[in-house]
Amino acid sequence: MKLFYSPFHTFIHKVLVTAHEAGLWDDITFVPTYPFKNREGEDQGDAYSIAALNPLDKVPTLALDDGQVVYGSQAIVECLDSMSRSGQQLYPAPGPKRWDAITRLALADTMFETTVMLVMEGWHPEEEQRMDFFRWIWPKIIRGCDSLEAACKRGFDGFDIGQASMLHAISYMDFRVNFYDAKDPLYPDFDCFDGRPNLRAWWEESIQRQSVTCHYNRDFEGDDSAQFLQQNVQEVLAAQAGQS
């Protein structure tokens, strides 16, 4: 399998967490993809385009060995979890525990997506940034953090896909500030753990998982060139042609 993904390891990727938890880590070729900027903050234009595989030209995108392409992080984590060889699955069986897990997955994923929207708004010159937009986004993030605090207070019956997404969303908030040097106009010193002791305790325990430590705050080591990416795109297209 090939996973086209953004190799910024200063935030936690739920797709990488799921791959490791499923025992599939060694079966995956990791293909660094820079949709916007590389790790040095340099714009990459279309050099890393994967539009030939994914019409949305977005990461993450997973290519299976037969050339089938799965895109969208929620689709990818469910696909990987269904192939688990570790004896553990992050999606509980149908019932209340599953609905709780996938609801937290949806909540945390949307918190991540709204934080990305803040990042992109911050790319505009300060005088062109829309304050109404920040005022619209922030209540969603704050209510989301409060909901995650309540979930952590109730506790969990094992590690699940909702928690993988929670790790992703929370870590990306710090990534936004540190990588993009973003000083938010409304909440410049926002800390999602302030006043949320259960969320903090859960975080401190969860980041010790091997599926997190295998990549979190560890630099990607390998070829991250555009040439390597396009070579892998062509290999997927060749696999698809062989199946037709």
Coordinates of N, CA and C in Angstrom, one line a residue:
M1 N 0.8 -1.2 0.0 CA 0.0 0.0 0.0 C 0.9 1.2 0.0
K2 N 0.3 2.3 -0.5 CA 1.0 3.6 -0.5 C 0.1 4.6 0.2
L3 N 0.7 5.4 1.1 CA -0.1 6.4 1.8 C 0.6 7.8 1.4
F4 N -0.2 8.5 0.7 CA 0.2 9.9 0.3 C -0.3 10.8 1.5
Y5 N 0.6 11.4 2.2 CA 0.2 12.2 3.3 C 1.2 13.3 3.6
S6 N 0.8 14.3 4.4 CA 1.6 15.4 4.8 C 2.6 15.0 5.9
P7 N 3.9 15.0 5.6 CA 4.9 14.5 6.6 C 5.3 15.5 7.7
F8 N 4.4 16.3 8.2 CA 4.6 17.1 9.3 C 4.3 16.3 10.6
H9 N 5.4 15.9 11.3 CA 5.2 15.1 12.4 C 5.1 15.8 13.8
T10 N 5.0 17.1 13.7 CA 4.8 17.9 14.9 C 3.3 18.0 15.3
F11 N 2.5 17.3 14.5 CA 1.2 17.0 15.0 C 0.9 15.5 14.7
I12 N -0.1 15.0 15.4 CA -0.4 13.5 15.4 C -1.4 13.3 14.2
H13 N -1.1 12.3 13.4 CA -2.0 11.9 12.3 C -2.8 10.7 12.7
K14 N -4.1 10.8 12.7 CA -4.9 9.7 13.1 C -4.8 8.5 12.1
V15 N -4.5 8.8 10.8 CA -4.2 7.8 9.8 C -3.0 7.0 10.2
L16 N -1.9 7.6 10.6 CA -0.7 6.9 11.1 C -1.0 6.1 12.3
V17 N -1.7 6.7 13.3 CA -2.1 6.0 14.5 C -2.8 4.7 14.2
T18 N -3.8 4.8 13.3 CA -4.6 3.7 12.9 C -3.8 2.6 12.2
A19 N -2.9 3.0 11.3 CA -2.0 2.1 10.6 C -1.2 1.3 11.6
H20 N -0.7 2.0 12.6 CA 0.2 1.3 13.6 C -0.6 0.4 14.5
E21 N -1.8 0.9 14.9 CA -2.6 0.1 15.8 C -3.1 -1.2 15.1
A22 N -3.3 -1.1 13.8 CA -3.8 -2.2 13.0 C -2.7 -3.2 12.6
G23 N -1.5 -2.9 13.0 CA -0.4 -3.8 12.6 C 0.0 -3.8 11.2
L24 N -0.3 -2.6 10.5 CA 0.0 -2.5 9.1 C 1.1 -1.6 8.7
W25 N 1.8 -1.1 9.7 CA 2.8 -0.1 9.5 C 3.9 -0.5 8.4
D26 N 4.4 -1.7 8.6 CA 5.4 -2.2 7.7 C 4.9 -2.5 6.3
D27 N 3.6 -2.5 6.1 CA 3.1 -2.8 4.8 C 2.9 -1.6 3.9
I28 N 3.2 -0.4 4.5 CA 2.8 0.8 3.8 C 4.1 1.6 3.4
T29 N 4.1 2.0 2.1 CA 5.1 3.0 1.6 C 4.5 4.4 1.9
F30 N 5.2 5.1 2.7 CA 4.8 6.5 3.0 C 5.4 7.5 2.0
V31 N 4.5 8.2 1.4 CA 4.8 9.1 0.3 C 4.6 10.5 0.7
P32 N 5.6 11.3 1.1 CA 5.4 12.6 1.5 C 4.8 13.5 0.4
T33 N 3.8 14.3 0.8 CA 3.0 15.1 -0.1 C 2.8 16.5 0.5
Y34 N 3.2 17.5 -0.2 CA 3.0 18.9 0.3 C 2.0 19.6 -0.5
P35 N 0.8 19.7 0.0 CA -0.3 20.4 -0.8 C 0.0 21.9 -0.9
F36 N 0.6 22.5 0.2 CA 0.8 23.9 0.2 C 2.3 24.2 0.4
K37 N 2.8 24.0 1.6 CA 4.2 24.4 1.9 C 5.0 23.1 2.3
N38 N 6.3 23.1 2.1 CA 7.1 22.0 2.6 C 7.5 22.3 4.0
R39 N 8.3 21.5 4.6 CA 8.7 21.6 6.0 C 9.5 22.8 6.3
E40 N 10.1 23.4 5.3 CA 10.8 24.7 5.4 C 9.9 25.9 5.2
G41 N 8.6 25.7 5.0 CA 7.7 26.8 4.8 C 7.7 27.3 3.4
E42 N 8.2 26.6 2.4 CA 8.3 27.1 1.1 C 7.1 26.6 0.3
D43 N 6.5 27.5 -0.5 CA 5.4 27.1 -1.3 C 5.8 26.1 -2.4
Q44 N 5.0 25.1 -2.7 CA 5.3 24.1 -3.6 C 4.5 24.1 -4.9
G45 N 3.5 24.9 -5.0 CA 2.8 25.0 -6.2 C 2.1 23.6 -6.5
D46 N 2.2 23.2 -7.7 CA 1.6 21.9 -8.1 C 2.6 20.7 -8.2
A47 N 3.8 21.0 -7.7 CA 4.9 19.9 -7.8 C 4.5 18.6 -7.2
Y48 N 3.6 18.7 -6.1 CA 3.2 17.5 -5.4 C 1.8 17.1 -5.7
S49 N 1.3 17.5 -6.8 CA -0.1 17.2 -7.1 C -0.4 15.7 -7.2
I50 N -1.5 15.2 -6.6 CA -1.9 13.8 -6.7 C -3.3 13.8 -7.4
A51 N -3.6 14.8 -8.2 CA -4.9 14.9 -8.8 C -5.2 13.7 -9.7
A52 N -4.2 13.1 -10.2 CA -4.4 11.9 -11.1 C -5.0 10.7 -10.3
L53 N -4.8 10.8 -9.0 CA -5.3 9.7 -8.1 C -6.6 10.1 -7.3
N54 N -6.6 11.4 -7.0 CA -7.6 11.9 -6.1 C -8.1 13.2 -6.8
P55 N -9.3 13.3 -7.3 CA -9.8 14.5 -8.0 C -9.8 15.7 -7.1
L56 N -9.8 15.5 -5.8 CA -9.8 16.7 -4.9 C -8.3 17.1 -4.6
D57 N -7.4 16.3 -5.1 CA -5.9 16.7 -4.9 C -5.6 17.0 -3.5
K58 N -6.1 16.1 -2.6 CA -5.9 16.3 -1.1 C -5.2 15.1 -0.5
V59 N -4.6 15.4 0.6 CA -4.1 14.3 1.5 C -5.0 14.2 2.7
P60 N -5.0 13.0 3.3 CA -4.3 11.8 2.9 C -5.1 11.1 1.8
T61 N -4.3 10.3 1.1 CA -4.9 9.4 0.0 C -4.1 8.1 0.1
L62 N -4.9 7.0 0.1 CA -4.4 5.7 0.3 C -4.6 4.9 -1.0
A63 N -3.5 4.3 -1.5 CA -3.6 3.5 -2.7 C -3.3 2.0 -2.3
L64 N -4.3 1.1 -2.6 CA -4.1 -0.3 -2.3 C -3.2 -0.9 -3.3
D65 N -2.8 -2.1 -3.1 CA -1.9 -2.8 -4.0 C -2.4 -3.0 -5.4
D66 N -3.8 -3.2 -5.4 CA -4.4 -3.4 -6.8 C -4.7 -2.1 -7.5
G67 N -4.3 -1.0 -6.9 CA -4.5 0.3 -7.6 C -5.8 1.0 -7.1
Q68 N -6.6 0.3 -6.3 CA -7.8 1.0 -5.8 C -7.3 2.2 -4.9
V69 N -8.0 3.3 -5.0 CA -7.6 4.5 -4.2 C -8.7 4.8 -3.3
V70 N -8.3 5.1 -2.0 CA -9.3 5.5 -1.0 C -8.8 6.8 -0.5
Y71 N -9.7 7.8 -0.5 CA -9.3 9.1 0.0 C -10.3 9.7 1.0
G72 N -9.9 10.7 1.8 CA -10.6 11.1 2.9 C -10.2 10.4 4.1
S73 N -9.8 11.1 5.1 CA -9.2 10.4 6.3 C -10.1 9.5 7.0
Q74 N -11.4 9.8 7.0 CA -12.4 8.9 7.7 C -12.5 7.6 6.9
A75 N -12.5 7.7 5.6 CA -12.6 6.5 4.8 C -11.3 5.6 4.9
I76 N -10.2 6.3 5.0 CA -8.9 5.6 5.1 C -8.8 4.9 6.4
V77 N -9.1 5.5 7.5 CA -9.0 4.8 8.8 C -9.9 3.7 8.9
E78 N -11.1 3.8 8.3 CA -12.0 2.6 8.4 C -11.5 1.5 7.5
C79 N -10.9 1.8 6.4 CA -10.3 0.8 5.5 C -9.2 0.1 6.2
L80 N -8.3 0.8 6.8 CA -7.1 0.2 7.5 C -7.6 -0.6 8.7
D81 N -8.5 -0.1 9.4 CA -9.0 -0.8 10.6 C -9.7 -2.1 10.2
S82 N -10.3 -2.2 9.0 CA -11.0 -3.4 8.5 C -9.9 -4.5 8.2
M83 N -8.7 -4.0 7.9 CA -7.6 -5.0 7.5 C -6.7 -5.3 8.7
S84 N -7.1 -4.9 9.9 CA -6.3 -5.1 11.1 C -5.8 -6.5 11.2
R85 N -4.5 -6.6 11.5 CA -3.9 -7.9 11.8 C -3.3 -8.0 13.2
S86 N -3.6 -6.9 14.0 CA -3.1 -6.8 15.4 C -4.0 -7.5 16.4
G87 N -5.2 -7.9 16.0 CA -6.1 -8.4 17.0 C -6.9 -7.3 17.7
Q88 N -6.7 -6.1 17.3 CA -7.3 -4.9 17.9 C -8.0 -4.1 16.8
Q89 N -9.2 -3.7 17.0 CA -9.8 -2.8 16.0 C -10.3 -1.5 16.8
L90 N -10.2 -0.4 16.1 CA -10.5 0.9 16.7 C -12.0 1.2 16.6
Y91 N -12.7 0.5 15.7 CA -14.1 0.7 15.5 C -14.8 -0.3 16.3
P92 N -15.5 0.1 17.4 CA -16.3 -0.9 18.2 C -17.4 -1.6 17.3
A93 N -17.9 -2.7 17.8 CA -19.0 -3.3 17.1 C -20.3 -2.4 17.1
P94 N -21.2 -2.6 16.2 CA -22.4 -1.7 16.2 C -23.1 -1.7 17.5
G95 N -23.5 -0.5 17.9 CA -24.1 -0.4 19.2 C -23.7 1.0 19.8
P96 N -24.1 1.2 21.1 CA -23.8 2.5 21.7 C -22.3 2.9 21.7
K97 N -21.4 2.0 21.9 CA -20.0 2.3 22.0 C -19.5 2.8 20.6
R98 N -20.0 2.1 19.6 CA -19.6 2.5 18.2 C -20.1 3.9 17.9
W99 N -21.3 4.2 18.2 CA -21.9 5.5 17.9 C -21.2 6.6 18.7
D100 N -20.8 6.3 19.9 CA -20.0 7.3 20.7 C -18.7 7.5 20.1
A101 N -18.0 6.5 19.6 CA -16.7 6.6 19.1 C -16.7 7.4 17.8
I102 N -17.6 7.1 16.9 CA -17.6 7.7 15.6 C -18.2 9.2 15.7
T103 N -19.0 9.4 16.7 CA -19.4 10.8 17.0 C -18.3 11.7 17.4
R104 N -17.4 11.1 18.3 CA -16.2 11.8 18.7 C -15.2 12.0 17.5
L105 N -15.2 11.0 16.6 CA -14.4 11.1 15.4 C -14.9 12.3 14.6
A106 N -16.2 12.4 14.4 CA -16.8 13.5 13.6 C -16.5 14.8 14.3
L107 N -16.7 14.9 15.6 CA -16.4 16.1 16.3 C -15.0 16.6 16.2
A108 N -14.0 15.7 16.5 CA -12.6 16.0 16.5 C -12.2 16.4 15.0
D109 N -12.7 15.6 14.1 CA -12.3 15.9 12.7 C -12.7 17.3 12.3
T110 N -13.9 17.7 12.7 CA -14.4 19.0 12.3 C -13.7 20.1 13.1
M111 N -13.2 19.8 14.3 CA -12.4 20.8 15.0 C -11.1 20.9 14.3
F112 N -10.5 19.8 13.8 CA -9.3 19.9 13.0 C -9.5 20.8 11.7
E113 N -10.6 20.5 11.0 CA -10.9 21.2 9.8 C -11.1 22.7 10.0
T114 N -11.8 23.1 11.1 CA -12.0 24.5 11.4 C -10.6 25.2 11.8
T115 N -9.8 24.4 12.4 CA -8.4 25.0 12.7 C -7.7 25.2 11.4
V116 N -7.8 24.3 10.5 CA -7.1 24.5 9.2 C -7.7 25.8 8.5
M117 N -9.0 26.0 8.7 CA -9.6 27.2 8.1 C -9.0 28.5 8.8
L118 N -8.7 28.4 10.1 CA -8.0 29.5 10.7 C -6.6 29.7 10.2
V119 N -5.9 28.6 9.9 CA -4.6 28.7 9.3 C -4.7 29.5 8.0
M120 N -5.6 29.1 7.1 CA -5.7 29.6 5.8 C -6.1 31.1 5.8
E121 N -7.0 31.4 6.8 CA -7.4 32.8 7.0 C -6.1 33.7 7.4
G122 N -5.3 33.0 8.2 CA -4.1 33.7 8.7 C -3.1 34.0 7.6
W123 N -3.2 33.4 6.4 CA -2.3 33.6 5.3 C -2.5 35.0 4.7
H124 N -3.7 35.5 4.9 CA -4.0 36.9 4.3 C -3.3 37.9 5.1
P125 N -2.9 39.0 4.5 CA -2.4 40.2 5.3 C -3.3 40.5 6.5
E126 N -2.7 40.9 7.6 CA -3.5 41.2 8.8 C -4.7 42.1 8.5
E127 N -4.5 43.1 7.7 CA -5.6 44.0 7.4 C -6.8 43.4 6.6
E128 N -6.5 42.3 5.9 CA -7.5 41.6 5.1 C -8.2 40.4 5.8
Q129 N -7.7 40.1 7.0 CA -8.3 39.0 7.7 C -9.7 39.4 8.2
R130 N -10.6 38.4 8.2 CA -12.0 38.7 8.5 C -12.3 38.4 10.0
M131 N -12.5 39.4 10.8 CA -12.7 39.2 12.2 C -14.0 38.4 12.4
D132 N -15.0 38.7 11.6 CA -16.3 37.9 11.7 C -16.1 36.4 11.5
F133 N -15.1 36.1 10.7 CA -14.8 34.7 10.4 C -14.2 34.1 11.7
F134 N -13.3 34.7 12.3 CA -12.7 34.2 13.6 C -13.8 34.1 14.7
R135 N -14.7 35.1 14.7 CA -15.7 35.0 15.8 C -16.7 33.9 15.5
W136 N -16.8 33.5 14.2 CA -17.8 32.4 13.9 C -17.1 31.1 14.2
I137 N -15.8 31.0 14.0 CA -15.1 29.7 14.2 C -14.9 29.4 15.6
W138 N -14.4 30.3 16.4 CA -13.9 30.0 17.7 C -14.9 29.4 18.7
P139 N -16.2 29.8 18.7 CA -17.1 29.1 19.6 C -17.3 27.6 19.3
K140 N -17.1 27.2 18.0 CA -17.2 25.8 17.7 C -16.0 25.1 18.3
I141 N -14.8 25.6 18.3 CA -13.6 25.0 18.8 C -13.8 24.9 20.3
I142 N -14.2 26.0 21.0 CA -14.3 26.0 22.4 C -15.3 25.0 22.9
R143 N -16.5 25.0 22.3 CA -17.5 24.0 22.7 C -17.0 22.6 22.4
G144 N -16.3 22.4 21.3 CA -15.7 21.1 21.0 C -14.8 20.6 22.1
C145 N -13.9 21.5 22.6 CA -13.0 21.2 23.7 C -13.8 20.8 25.0
D146 N -14.8 21.6 25.2 CA -15.6 21.3 26.4 C -16.3 19.9 26.3
S147 N -16.7 19.6 25.1 CA -17.4 18.3 24.9 C -16.3 17.1 25.1
L148 N -15.1 17.3 24.6 CA -14.0 16.3 24.8 C -13.7 16.2 26.3
E149 N -13.7 17.3 27.0 CA -13.4 17.3 28.4 C -14.5 16.4 29.1
A150 N -15.7 16.6 28.7 CA -16.8 15.8 29.3 C -16.6 14.3 29.0
A151 N -16.2 14.0 27.8 CA -16.0 12.6 27.4 C -14.9 12.0 28.1
C152 N -13.8 12.7 28.3 CA -12.7 12.2 29.1 C -13.1 12.0 30.6
K153 N -13.9 12.8 31.1 CA -14.3 12.7 32.5 C -15.2 11.4 32.6
R154 N -16.0 11.1 31.6 CA -16.7 9.8 31.7 C -15.8 8.6 31.5
G155 N -14.8 8.8 30.8 CA -13.8 7.7 30.6 C -14.1 6.9 29.3
F156 N -13.2 6.0 29.0 CA -13.3 5.2 27.7 C -13.1 3.7 28.1
D157 N -13.7 2.9 27.3 CA -13.5 1.5 27.4 C -12.5 1.0 26.3
G158 N -11.2 1.3 26.5 CA -10.2 1.0 25.5 C -10.0 2.2 24.6
F159 N -9.0 2.1 23.8 CA -8.6 3.1 22.8 C -9.4 2.9 21.5
D160 N -10.0 4.0 21.0 CA -10.9 3.8 19.8 C -10.6 4.9 18.8
I161 N -11.3 4.8 17.7 CA -11.1 5.8 16.6 C -11.4 7.2 17.0
G162 N -12.3 7.4 17.9 CA -12.6 8.7 18.3 C -11.4 9.4 19.0
Q163 N -10.7 8.6 19.8 CA -9.6 9.1 20.5 C -8.4 9.4 19.5
A164 N -8.3 8.6 18.5 CA -7.2 8.8 17.5 C -7.5 10.2 16.9
S165 N -8.7 10.5 16.6 CA -9.1 11.8 16.0 C -8.9 12.9 17.0
M166 N -9.2 12.7 18.3 CA -8.9 13.7 19.3 C -7.5 14.1 19.4
L167 N -6.6 13.1 19.3 CA -5.2 13.4 19.3 C -4.8 14.2 18.1
H168 N -5.3 13.9 17.0 CA -5.1 14.7 15.7 C -5.5 16.1 15.9
A169 N -6.7 16.4 16.3 CA -7.2 17.7 16.4 C -6.5 18.6 17.5
I170 N -6.2 18.0 18.6 CA -5.6 18.8 19.7 C -4.2 19.1 19.3
S171 N -3.4 18.1 18.8 CA -2.0 18.4 18.4 C -1.9 19.4 17.3
Y172 N -2.9 19.5 16.4 CA -2.9 20.4 15.3 C -3.0 21.9 15.8
M173 N -3.7 22.0 16.9 CA -3.9 23.4 17.4 C -2.5 24.0 17.7
D174 N -1.6 23.2 18.3 CA -0.3 23.6 18.6 C 0.5 23.8 17.3
F175 N 0.3 22.9 16.4 CA 1.0 23.0 15.1 C 0.7 24.3 14.4
R176 N -0.5 24.7 14.5 CA -0.9 26.0 13.8 C -0.1 27.1 14.4
V177 N 0.0 27.2 15.7 CA 0.8 28.3 16.4 C 2.3 28.2 16.1
N178 N 2.8 27.0 16.2 CA 4.3 26.9 16.1 C 4.8 26.9 14.7
F179 N 4.2 26.2 13.8 CA 4.7 26.1 12.4 C 4.4 27.4 11.7
Y180 N 3.2 27.9 11.8 CA 2.8 29.0 11.0 C 3.0 30.3 11.8
D181 N 3.5 30.2 13.0 CA 3.7 31.4 13.8 C 2.5 32.3 13.9
A182 N 1.3 31.5 14.1 CA 0.0 32.2 14.0 C -0.3 32.8 15.4
K183 N -0.5 34.1 15.4 CA -1.0 34.8 16.6 C -2.4 35.1 16.4
D184 N -3.3 34.4 17.0 CA -4.7 34.5 16.8 C -5.2 35.9 17.3
P185 N -6.0 36.6 16.5 CA -6.5 37.9 16.9 C -7.5 37.8 18.1
L186 N -8.2 36.7 18.3 CA -9.1 36.6 19.4 C -8.6 35.9 20.6
Y187 N -7.9 34.8 20.3 CA -7.3 34.0 21.4 C -5.9 33.7 21.2
P188 N -5.0 34.7 21.4 CA -3.6 34.5 21.0 C -2.9 33.5 21.9
D189 N -3.4 33.3 23.1 CA -2.8 32.4 24.1 C -3.7 31.2 24.4
F190 N -4.5 30.8 23.5 CA -5.4 29.7 23.8 C -4.7 28.4 24.1
D191 N -5.2 27.8 25.2 CA -4.7 26.5 25.6 C -5.9 25.6 25.9
C192 N -6.0 24.6 25.0 CA -7.2 23.7 25.1 C -7.3 23.0 26.5
F193 N -6.2 22.9 27.2 CA -6.2 22.2 28.5 C -6.6 23.0 29.7
D194 N -6.6 24.4 29.5 CA -6.9 25.3 30.6 C -8.3 25.0 31.1
G195 N -8.5 24.7 32.3 CA -9.8 24.4 32.9 C -10.4 23.1 32.5
R196 N -9.6 22.2 31.9 CA -10.1 20.9 31.4 C -9.1 19.8 31.9
P197 N -9.1 19.5 33.1 CA -8.1 18.6 33.7 C -8.2 17.2 33.2
N198 N -9.4 16.8 32.9 CA -9.6 15.4 32.4 C -9.1 15.2 31.0
L199 N -9.2 16.3 30.2 CA -8.7 16.2 28.8 C -7.2 16.2 28.9
R200 N -6.6 17.0 29.8 CA -5.1 17.0 29.9 C -4.6 15.7 30.4
A201 N -5.3 15.1 31.4 CA -4.8 13.8 31.9 C -4.9 12.7 30.8
W202 N -6.0 12.7 30.0 CA -6.1 11.8 28.9 C -5.0 12.0 27.9
W203 N -4.8 13.2 27.5 CA -3.7 13.5 26.5 C -2.4 13.0 27.0
E204 N -2.0 13.3 28.2 CA -0.7 12.9 28.7 C -0.5 11.4 28.7
E205 N -1.6 10.7 29.0 CA -1.5 9.2 28.9 C -1.5 8.7 27.5
S206 N -2.3 9.3 26.6 CA -2.5 8.8 25.3 C -1.3 9.0 24.4
I207 N -0.5 10.1 24.6 CA 0.6 10.4 23.7 C 1.8 9.4 24.0
Q208 N 1.6 8.6 25.0 CA 2.6 7.5 25.3 C 2.4 6.3 24.5
R209 N 1.3 6.2 23.8 CA 1.1 5.0 23.0 C 2.1 4.9 21.9
Q210 N 2.5 3.6 21.6 CA 3.5 3.4 20.5 C 3.0 3.9 19.2
S211 N 1.7 3.9 18.9 CA 1.2 4.3 17.7 C 1.3 5.9 17.5
V212 N 1.6 6.5 18.6 CA 1.8 8.0 18.6 C 3.3 8.3 18.6
T213 N 4.1 7.6 19.5 CA 5.5 7.9 19.6 C 6.3 7.5 18.3
C214 N 5.7 6.6 17.5 CA 6.4 6.2 16.3 C 6.6 7.3 15.3
H215 N 5.7 8.3 15.4 CA 5.9 9.5 14.5 C 5.8 10.8 15.1
Y216 N 5.1 11.0 16.2 CA 4.9 12.3 16.8 C 6.2 12.9 17.2
N217 N 6.5 14.1 16.7 CA 7.7 14.9 17.1 C 9.0 14.1 16.6
R218 N 8.9 13.2 15.6 CA 10.0 12.6 15.0 C 10.1 12.9 13.6
D219 N 11.2 13.5 13.2 CA 11.3 14.0 11.8 C 11.1 12.8 10.8
F220 N 10.4 13.1 9.7 CA 10.3 12.1 8.6 C 11.7 11.8 8.1
E221 N 12.1 10.5 7.9 CA 13.3 10.2 7.4 C 13.1 9.4 6.1
G222 N 13.5 9.9 5.0 CA 13.2 9.3 3.7 C 13.1 10.3 2.6
D223 N 12.8 9.9 1.4 CA 12.8 10.7 0.3 C 11.4 11.5 0.3
D224 N 11.5 12.8 0.3 CA 10.3 13.6 0.3 C 10.3 14.5 -1.0
S225 N 11.0 14.1 -2.0 CA 11.1 14.9 -3.2 C 9.8 14.7 -4.1
A226 N 9.6 15.7 -4.9 CA 8.4 15.7 -5.8 C 8.6 14.5 -6.8
Q227 N 9.9 14.2 -7.2 CA 10.1 13.1 -8.1 C 9.7 11.8 -7.5
F228 N 10.0 11.6 -6.2 CA 9.6 10.3 -5.5 C 8.1 10.2 -5.5
L229 N 7.4 11.3 -5.3 CA 5.9 11.3 -5.2 C 5.4 10.9 -6.6
Q230 N 5.9 11.6 -7.7 CA 5.3 11.3 -9.0 C 5.7 9.9 -9.5
Q231 N 6.8 9.4 -9.0 CA 7.1 8.0 -9.3 C 6.1 7.0 -8.7
N232 N 5.7 7.3 -7.5 CA 4.6 6.5 -6.8 C 3.3 6.7 -7.4
V233 N 3.0 7.9 -7.9 CA 1.7 8.1 -8.6 C 1.6 7.3 -9.8
Q234 N 2.7 7.2 -10.6 CA 2.8 6.5 -11.8 C 2.6 5.0 -11.5
E235 N 3.2 4.5 -10.4 CA 3.1 3.1 -10.1 C 1.7 2.7 -9.8
V236 N 0.9 3.6 -9.1 CA -0.5 3.4 -8.8 C -1.3 3.3 -10.1
L237 N -1.0 4.3 -11.0 CA -1.7 4.3 -12.3 C -1.4 3.0 -13.1
A238 N -0.2 2.5 -13.0 CA 0.1 1.3 -13.7 C -0.6 0.1 -13.2
A239 N -0.7 0.1 -11.8 CA -1.5 -1.0 -11.2 C -3.0 -0.9 -11.6
Q240 N -3.5 0.3 -11.7 CA -4.9 0.4 -12.2 C -5.0 -0.1 -13.6
A241 N -4.1 0.3 -14.5 CA -4.1 -0.2 -15.9 C -4.1 -1.7 -16.0
G242 N -3.3 -2.3 -15.1 CA -3.2 -3.8 -15.1 C -4.5 -4.5 -14.7
Q243 N -5.3 -3.7 -13.9 CA -6.6 -4.3 -13.5 C -7.7 -4.1 -14.5
S244 N -7.5 -3.2 -15.5 CA -8.6 -2.9 -16.4 C -8.7 -4.0 -17.5

